Amino acid sequence: RLPELEGKANKKERTAVNKQIYTLENDDTYVAAKKSQIEGGRAAAASEEDAAHAKRLEEEESARAAAEEAAEARAAAKVEGAAGERTAEEEDGESHLEFKQLKKGDGETAPSKGDYVYCCYTGTFAPGTEHGGKDLSGKQFDSTWDSKLKKHRPLHFQHGGGKAIRG
């Protein structure tokens, strides 16, 4: 009805209509109805959010349970497989660790448990070692040699502290 009341001639009528609208909008019943409508919408949105959140939690819990079951199955398979497998040393009775002594000790001095030991080494793959179809025989994989400084940077560890590889 307001578009029809445009212009100077209808100013009084337009003012009267605006007053009626203002009165209706500020009426207690209208305000209460609008508030309940807004709160109902908010409640519906909140319940939808709660339902979506609960569904997401269920999915996460089921995924976590499936992952735990898979991990338990892998562990059980590993235990069963490990029980039947033997290491290379157990099969042929010898250690596959090879070393070349560069400097012989005097036979009298030896580190005591808790002493710090300094070692220089170069690790290479054993003959016949293959990985991913690549022959790695004799290739170096680790060393204490620092090529930038052109000298060894010895590995140090506490003797008898379980910090070194056996062999």
Coordinates of N, CA and C in Angstrom, one line a residue:
R1 N 0.8 -1.2 0.0 CA 0.0 0.0 0.0 C 0.9 1.3 0.0
L2 N 2.1 1.2 0.5 CA 2.9 2.3 0.6 C 3.4 2.9 -0.8
P3 N 3.7 2.0 -1.8 CA 4.1 2.6 -3.1 C 3.0 3.5 -3.7
E4 N 1.7 3.3 -3.4 CA 0.7 4.1 -3.9 C 0.6 5.5 -3.2
L5 N 1.3 5.6 -2.1 CA 1.2 6.8 -1.3 C 2.4 7.7 -1.5
E6 N 3.1 7.6 -2.6 CA 4.2 8.4 -2.9 C 3.8 9.8 -3.3
G7 N 4.7 10.7 -3.1 CA 4.4 12.1 -3.5 C 4.0 13.0 -2.3
K8 N 4.0 14.3 -2.5 CA 3.6 15.3 -1.5 C 2.2 15.2 -1.1
A9 N 1.3 14.9 -2.0 CA -0.1 14.9 -1.7 C -0.5 13.9 -0.7
N10 N 0.2 12.8 -0.6 CA -0.2 11.7 0.3 C 0.7 11.6 1.5
K11 N 1.4 12.7 1.9 CA 2.3 12.7 3.0 C 1.6 12.4 4.3
K12 N 0.4 12.9 4.6 CA -0.4 12.7 5.8 C -0.8 11.2 5.9
E13 N -1.3 10.7 4.8 CA -1.7 9.3 4.8 C -0.5 8.4 5.0
R14 N 0.6 8.7 4.4 CA 1.8 7.9 4.5 C 2.3 7.9 5.9
T15 N 2.3 9.0 6.6 CA 2.7 9.2 8.0 C 1.7 8.3 8.9
A16 N 0.5 8.3 8.6 CA -0.5 7.6 9.4 C -0.2 6.1 9.2
V17 N 0.0 5.6 8.0 CA 0.3 4.2 7.7 C 1.6 3.8 8.4
N18 N 2.6 4.6 8.4 CA 3.9 4.3 9.1 C 3.7 4.2 10.6
K19 N 2.8 5.1 11.1 CA 2.5 5.0 12.6 C 1.8 3.7 12.9
Q20 N 0.9 3.2 12.0 CA 0.2 2.0 12.2 C 1.2 0.8 12.2
I21 N 2.1 0.9 11.2 CA 3.1 -0.2 11.1 C 4.0 -0.2 12.4
Y22 N 4.4 0.9 12.8 CA 5.3 1.0 14.0 C 4.5 0.5 15.2
T23 N 3.3 0.8 15.3 CA 2.5 0.3 16.5 C 2.3 -1.2 16.4
L24 N 2.1 -1.7 15.2 CA 1.9 -3.2 15.1 C 3.3 -3.9 15.4
E25 N 4.4 -3.3 14.9 CA 5.7 -4.0 15.1 C 6.1 -3.9 16.5
N26 N 5.7 -2.9 17.3 CA 6.1 -2.8 18.7 C 5.0 -3.4 19.6
D27 N 4.0 -4.0 19.1 CA 3.0 -4.6 19.9 C 3.6 -5.8 20.6
D28 N 3.2 -6.0 21.9 CA 3.8 -7.1 22.7 C 3.6 -8.5 22.1
T29 N 2.4 -8.7 21.6 CA 2.1 -10.0 21.0 C 2.9 -10.2 19.7
Y30 N 3.1 -9.2 18.9 CA 3.9 -9.3 17.7 C 5.3 -9.6 18.0
V31 N 5.8 -8.8 19.0 CA 7.2 -9.0 19.4 C 7.5 -10.4 19.9
A32 N 6.5 -10.9 20.8 CA 6.7 -12.2 21.3 C 6.6 -13.3 20.2
A33 N 5.7 -13.1 19.3 CA 5.6 -14.0 18.1 C 6.9 -14.1 17.3
K34 N 7.5 -12.9 17.0 CA 8.7 -12.8 16.3 C 9.9 -13.4 17.1
K35 N 10.0 -13.2 18.4 CA 11.0 -13.8 19.2 C 10.9 -15.3 19.2
S36 N 9.7 -15.8 19.3 CA 9.5 -17.3 19.3 C 9.9 -17.9 18.0
Q37 N 9.6 -17.1 16.9 CA 9.9 -17.6 15.6 C 11.4 -17.7 15.4
I38 N 12.1 -16.6 15.9 CA 13.6 -16.6 15.8 C 14.2 -17.7 16.6
E39 N 13.7 -17.8 17.9 CA 14.2 -18.8 18.8 C 14.0 -20.3 18.2
G40 N 12.8 -20.4 17.6 CA 12.5 -21.7 17.0 C 13.5 -22.1 15.9
G41 N 13.8 -21.1 15.1 CA 14.8 -21.2 14.0 C 16.1 -21.6 14.6
R42 N 16.5 -20.8 15.6 CA 17.8 -21.1 16.2 C 17.8 -22.5 16.8
A43 N 16.7 -22.9 17.5 CA 16.7 -24.2 18.1 C 16.8 -25.3 17.0
A44 N 16.1 -25.1 15.9 CA 16.2 -26.1 14.8 C 17.6 -26.2 14.3
A45 N 18.2 -25.0 14.1 CA 19.6 -25.0 13.6 C 20.5 -25.7 14.6
A46 N 20.3 -25.4 15.9 CA 21.2 -26.0 16.9 C 21.0 -27.6 16.9
S47 N 19.7 -28.0 16.8 CA 19.5 -29.5 16.8 C 20.1 -30.1 15.5
E48 N 20.1 -29.4 14.4 CA 20.7 -29.9 13.2 C 22.2 -30.0 13.4
E49 N 22.8 -29.0 14.0 CA 24.2 -29.0 14.3 C 24.6 -30.1 15.2
D50 N 23.8 -30.3 16.2 CA 24.0 -31.4 17.2 C 24.0 -32.8 16.5
A51 N 23.0 -33.0 15.7 CA 22.8 -34.2 15.0 C 24.0 -34.5 14.1
A52 N 24.5 -33.4 13.3 CA 25.6 -33.6 12.5 C 26.9 -33.9 13.3
H53 N 27.0 -33.2 14.4 CA 28.2 -33.4 15.3 C 28.2 -34.8 15.8
A54 N 27.0 -35.3 16.2 CA 26.9 -36.7 16.8 C 27.3 -37.7 15.7
K55 N 26.8 -37.5 14.5 CA 27.1 -38.3 13.3 C 28.6 -38.3 13.0
R56 N 29.2 -37.2 13.1 CA 30.7 -37.1 12.8 C 31.5 -37.8 13.9
L57 N 31.0 -37.7 15.2 CA 31.7 -38.4 16.3 C 31.6 -39.9 16.1
E58 N 30.4 -40.4 15.7 CA 30.2 -41.8 15.4 C 31.1 -42.3 14.3
E59 N 31.2 -41.5 13.2 CA 32.1 -41.9 12.1 C 33.5 -42.0 12.6
E60 N 34.0 -41.0 13.4 CA 35.3 -41.0 13.9 C 35.6 -42.2 14.8
E61 N 34.6 -42.5 15.6 CA 34.8 -43.6 16.6 C 34.8 -44.9 15.8
S62 N 34.0 -45.1 14.8 CA 34.0 -46.3 14.0 C 35.3 -46.4 13.2
A63 N 35.8 -45.3 12.7 CA 37.1 -45.3 12.0 C 38.2 -45.7 13.0
R64 N 38.2 -45.1 14.2 CA 39.2 -45.4 15.2 C 39.2 -46.9 15.6
A65 N 38.0 -47.4 15.7 CA 37.8 -48.8 16.1 C 38.3 -49.7 15.0
A66 N 38.0 -49.4 13.7 CA 38.5 -50.1 12.6 C 40.0 -50.1 12.5
A67 N 40.6 -48.9 12.8 CA 42.1 -48.8 12.7 C 42.7 -49.6 13.9
E68 N 42.1 -49.6 15.0 CA 42.6 -50.4 16.1 C 42.6 -51.9 15.8
E69 N 41.4 -52.4 15.2 CA 41.3 -53.8 14.8 C 42.3 -54.2 13.8
A70 N 42.5 -53.3 12.8 CA 43.5 -53.5 11.8 C 44.9 -53.6 12.4
A71 N 45.2 -52.7 13.4 CA 46.6 -52.7 14.0 C 46.7 -54.0 14.8
E72 N 45.7 -54.4 15.5 CA 45.7 -55.7 16.3 C 45.9 -56.9 15.4
A73 N 45.2 -56.9 14.2 CA 45.4 -58.0 13.3 C 46.8 -58.0 12.7
R74 N 47.4 -56.8 12.4 CA 48.8 -56.7 11.9 C 49.7 -57.2 12.9
A75 N 49.5 -56.8 14.2 CA 50.4 -57.3 15.3 C 50.3 -58.8 15.5
A76 N 49.1 -59.3 15.4 CA 48.9 -60.8 15.6 C 49.6 -61.5 14.4
A77 N 49.4 -61.0 13.2 CA 50.1 -61.6 12.0 C 51.6 -61.5 12.2
K78 N 52.1 -60.4 12.7 CA 53.5 -60.2 12.8 C 54.1 -61.2 13.9
V79 N 53.3 -61.4 15.0 CA 53.7 -62.3 16.0 C 53.7 -63.7 15.5
E80 N 52.7 -64.1 14.7 CA 52.6 -65.4 14.2 C 53.7 -65.7 13.2
G81 N 54.0 -64.6 12.3 CA 55.1 -64.7 11.3 C 56.4 -64.8 12.0
A82 N 56.6 -64.0 13.0 CA 57.9 -63.9 13.7 C 58.2 -65.2 14.4
A83 N 57.2 -65.9 14.9 CA 57.4 -67.1 15.6 C 57.9 -68.2 14.7
G84 N 57.5 -68.2 13.4 CA 58.0 -69.2 12.4 C 59.3 -68.8 11.7
E85 N 59.6 -67.4 11.7 CA 60.8 -67.0 11.0 C 62.0 -67.1 11.9
R86 N 63.1 -67.2 11.2 CA 64.4 -67.2 11.9 C 65.3 -66.2 11.3
T87 N 66.1 -65.6 12.0 CA 67.0 -64.6 11.5 C 68.2 -65.3 10.7
A88 N 68.9 -64.5 9.9 CA 70.0 -65.1 9.1 C 71.0 -65.7 10.0
E89 N 71.3 -65.1 11.1 CA 72.3 -65.6 12.0 C 71.9 -66.9 12.6
E90 N 70.6 -67.0 13.0 CA 70.1 -68.3 13.5 C 70.2 -69.4 12.5
E91 N 69.9 -69.1 11.2 CA 69.9 -70.1 10.2 C 71.3 -70.7 9.9
D92 N 72.3 -69.8 9.7 CA 73.6 -70.4 9.4 C 74.6 -70.3 10.5
G93 N 74.2 -69.8 11.7 CA 75.0 -69.8 12.8 C 76.2 -68.8 12.8
E94 N 76.2 -67.8 11.9 CA 77.2 -66.8 11.9 C 76.7 -65.4 11.8
S95 N 77.5 -64.5 12.2 CA 77.2 -63.1 12.2 C 77.5 -62.5 10.8
H96 N 76.7 -61.7 10.2 CA 76.9 -61.1 8.9 C 77.6 -59.8 9.0
L97 N 78.0 -59.4 10.2 CA 78.7 -58.2 10.4 C 80.2 -58.4 10.1
E98 N 80.7 -57.5 9.2 CA 82.1 -57.6 8.9 C 82.8 -56.4 9.3
F99 N 84.1 -56.5 9.8 CA 84.8 -55.3 10.1 C 86.3 -55.5 9.8
K100 N 87.0 -54.4 9.6 CA 88.4 -54.4 9.3 C 89.0 -53.6 10.3
Q101 N 89.9 -54.2 11.1 CA 90.6 -53.5 12.2 C 91.8 -52.7 11.6
L102 N 91.7 -51.4 11.8 CA 92.7 -50.5 11.2 C 93.9 -50.3 12.2
K103 N 93.6 -50.3 13.5 CA 94.6 -50.1 14.5 C 94.4 -51.1 15.6
K104 N 95.4 -51.9 15.9 CA 95.3 -52.9 16.9 C 95.6 -52.4 18.3
G105 N 94.8 -52.8 19.2 CA 95.0 -52.4 20.6 C 96.1 -53.1 21.3
D106 N 96.5 -52.6 22.5 CA 97.6 -53.2 23.2 C 97.3 -54.5 23.9
G107 N 96.0 -54.8 24.0 CA 95.5 -56.0 24.7 C 95.3 -55.8 26.2
E108 N 95.8 -54.7 26.7 CA 95.6 -54.5 28.2 C 94.6 -53.4 28.5
T109 N 94.5 -52.4 27.7 CA 93.5 -51.3 28.0 C 92.2 -51.6 27.2
A110 N 91.2 -51.6 28.0 CA 89.8 -51.8 27.4 C 88.9 -50.9 28.1
P111 N 87.8 -50.4 27.4 CA 86.9 -49.5 28.1 C 86.1 -50.3 29.2
S112 N 85.9 -49.6 30.3 CA 85.0 -50.1 31.3 C 83.6 -49.7 31.0
K113 N 82.7 -50.4 31.7 CA 81.3 -50.0 31.5 C 81.1 -48.6 32.0
G114 N 80.5 -47.7 31.2 CA 80.3 -46.3 31.5 C 81.3 -45.4 30.9
D115 N 82.4 -45.9 30.4 CA 83.4 -45.1 29.7 C 82.8 -44.6 28.3
Y116 N 83.3 -43.5 27.9 CA 82.9 -43.0 26.5 C 83.9 -43.6 25.5
V117 N 83.3 -44.1 24.4 CA 84.1 -44.7 23.4 C 83.9 -43.9 22.1
Y118 N 85.0 -43.6 21.4 CA 85.0 -42.9 20.1 C 85.4 -43.8 19.0
C119 N 84.5 -43.9 18.0 CA 84.7 -44.8 16.9 C 84.6 -44.1 15.5
C120 N 85.5 -44.4 14.6 CA 85.4 -44.0 13.2 C 85.0 -45.2 12.4
Y121 N 84.1 -45.0 11.5 CA 83.6 -46.2 10.7 C 83.1 -45.7 9.3
T122 N 83.0 -46.7 8.4 CA 82.4 -46.5 7.1 C 81.5 -47.7 6.9
G123 N 80.2 -47.5 6.7 CA 79.3 -48.6 6.5 C 79.0 -48.8 5.0
T124 N 79.2 -50.1 4.6 CA 79.0 -50.4 3.2 C 78.0 -51.6 3.1
F125 N 77.3 -51.7 2.0 CA 76.4 -52.9 1.8 C 77.3 -54.1 1.5
A126 N 76.8 -55.3 1.9 CA 77.5 -56.5 1.7 C 77.3 -56.9 0.2
P127 N 78.2 -57.7 -0.3 CA 78.1 -58.2 -1.7 C 76.8 -58.9 -1.9
G128 N 76.1 -58.6 -3.0 CA 74.8 -59.3 -3.4 C 73.6 -58.6 -2.8
T129 N 73.8 -57.4 -2.2 CA 72.7 -56.7 -1.6 C 71.9 -55.9 -2.7
E130 N 70.6 -56.2 -2.8 CA 69.8 -55.5 -3.8 C 68.6 -54.9 -3.1
H131 N 68.1 -53.8 -3.6 CA 66.9 -53.1 -3.1 C 66.2 -52.4 -4.2
G132 N 65.0 -52.7 -4.5 CA 64.2 -52.1 -5.5 C 64.8 -52.3 -6.9
G133 N 65.4 -53.5 -7.1 CA 66.0 -53.8 -8.4 C 67.3 -53.2 -8.6
K134 N 67.9 -52.5 -7.6 CA 69.2 -51.9 -7.7 C 70.2 -52.7 -7.0
D135 N 71.4 -52.9 -7.6 CA 72.5 -53.6 -6.9 C 73.2 -52.6 -6.1
L136 N 73.2 -52.8 -4.7 CA 73.9 -51.9 -3.8 C 75.2 -52.5 -3.3
S137 N 75.7 -53.6 -3.9 CA 76.9 -54.3 -3.4 C 78.0 -53.3 -3.3
G138 N 78.6 -53.2 -2.1 CA 79.8 -52.4 -1.8 C 79.6 -50.9 -1.7
K139 N 78.4 -50.5 -1.9 CA 78.1 -49.0 -1.9 C 78.1 -48.5 -0.4
Q140 N 78.6 -47.4 -0.2 CA 78.7 -46.8 1.1 C 77.3 -46.2 1.5
F141 N 76.9 -46.5 2.7 CA 75.6 -45.9 3.2 C 75.7 -45.0 4.4
D142 N 76.9 -45.1 5.1 CA 77.1 -44.2 6.3 C 78.6 -44.2 6.6
S143 N 79.0 -43.0 7.2 CA 80.4 -42.9 7.5 C 80.6 -41.7 8.5
T144 N 81.7 -41.8 9.2 CA 82.0 -40.7 10.1 C 82.9 -39.7 9.4
W145 N 83.3 -40.0 8.2 CA 84.1 -39.1 7.4 C 83.3 -37.8 7.0
D146 N 83.9 -36.7 7.4 CA 83.2 -35.4 7.0 C 84.0 -34.8 5.8
S147 N 83.4 -34.9 4.6 CA 84.1 -34.5 3.4 C 84.3 -33.0 3.3
K148 N 83.6 -32.2 4.0 CA 83.8 -30.8 4.0 C 85.1 -30.4 4.8
L149 N 85.2 -31.1 6.0 CA 86.4 -30.8 6.8 C 87.5 -31.7 6.5
K150 N 87.3 -32.7 5.6 CA 88.4 -33.6 5.2 C 89.0 -34.4 6.5
K151 N 88.1 -34.8 7.4 CA 88.6 -35.5 8.5 C 87.4 -36.3 9.1
H152 N 87.7 -37.3 10.0 CA 86.6 -38.1 10.6 C 86.0 -37.3 11.8
R153 N 84.8 -37.4 11.9 CA 84.1 -36.9 13.1 C 83.6 -38.1 13.9
P154 N 84.3 -38.6 14.8 CA 84.0 -39.9 15.5 C 82.7 -40.0 16.1
L155 N 82.1 -41.2 16.0 CA 80.9 -41.5 16.7 C 81.2 -41.7 18.2
H156 N 80.6 -41.1 19.1 CA 80.9 -41.4 20.5 C 79.6 -41.8 21.3
F157 N 79.9 -42.8 22.2 CA 78.8 -43.3 23.0 C 79.3 -43.9 24.2
Q158 N 78.4 -44.2 25.2 CA 78.8 -44.7 26.5 C 78.9 -46.2 26.4
H159 N 80.0 -46.8 26.7 CA 80.2 -48.2 26.6 C 79.4 -49.0 27.6
G160 N 78.7 -50.0 27.2 CA 77.8 -50.8 28.1 C 76.5 -50.1 28.4
G161 N 76.2 -49.1 27.8 CA 74.9 -48.4 28.0 C 73.8 -48.8 27.1
G162 N 74.0 -49.8 26.2 CA 73.0 -50.2 25.3 C 72.7 -49.2 24.2
K163 N 73.7 -48.4 23.9 CA 73.5 -47.4 22.9 C 74.1 -47.8 21.5
A164 N 74.8 -48.9 21.5 CA 75.4 -49.3 20.2 C 74.8 -50.6 19.7
I165 N 74.9 -50.8 18.4 CA 74.4 -52.1 17.8 C 75.3 -53.2 18.2
R166 N 74.8 -54.3 18.6 CA 75.6 -55.5 19.0 C 76.3 -56.0 17.7
G167 N 77.5 -56.5 18.0 CA 78.2 -57.2 16.8 C 79.6 -56.6 16.6

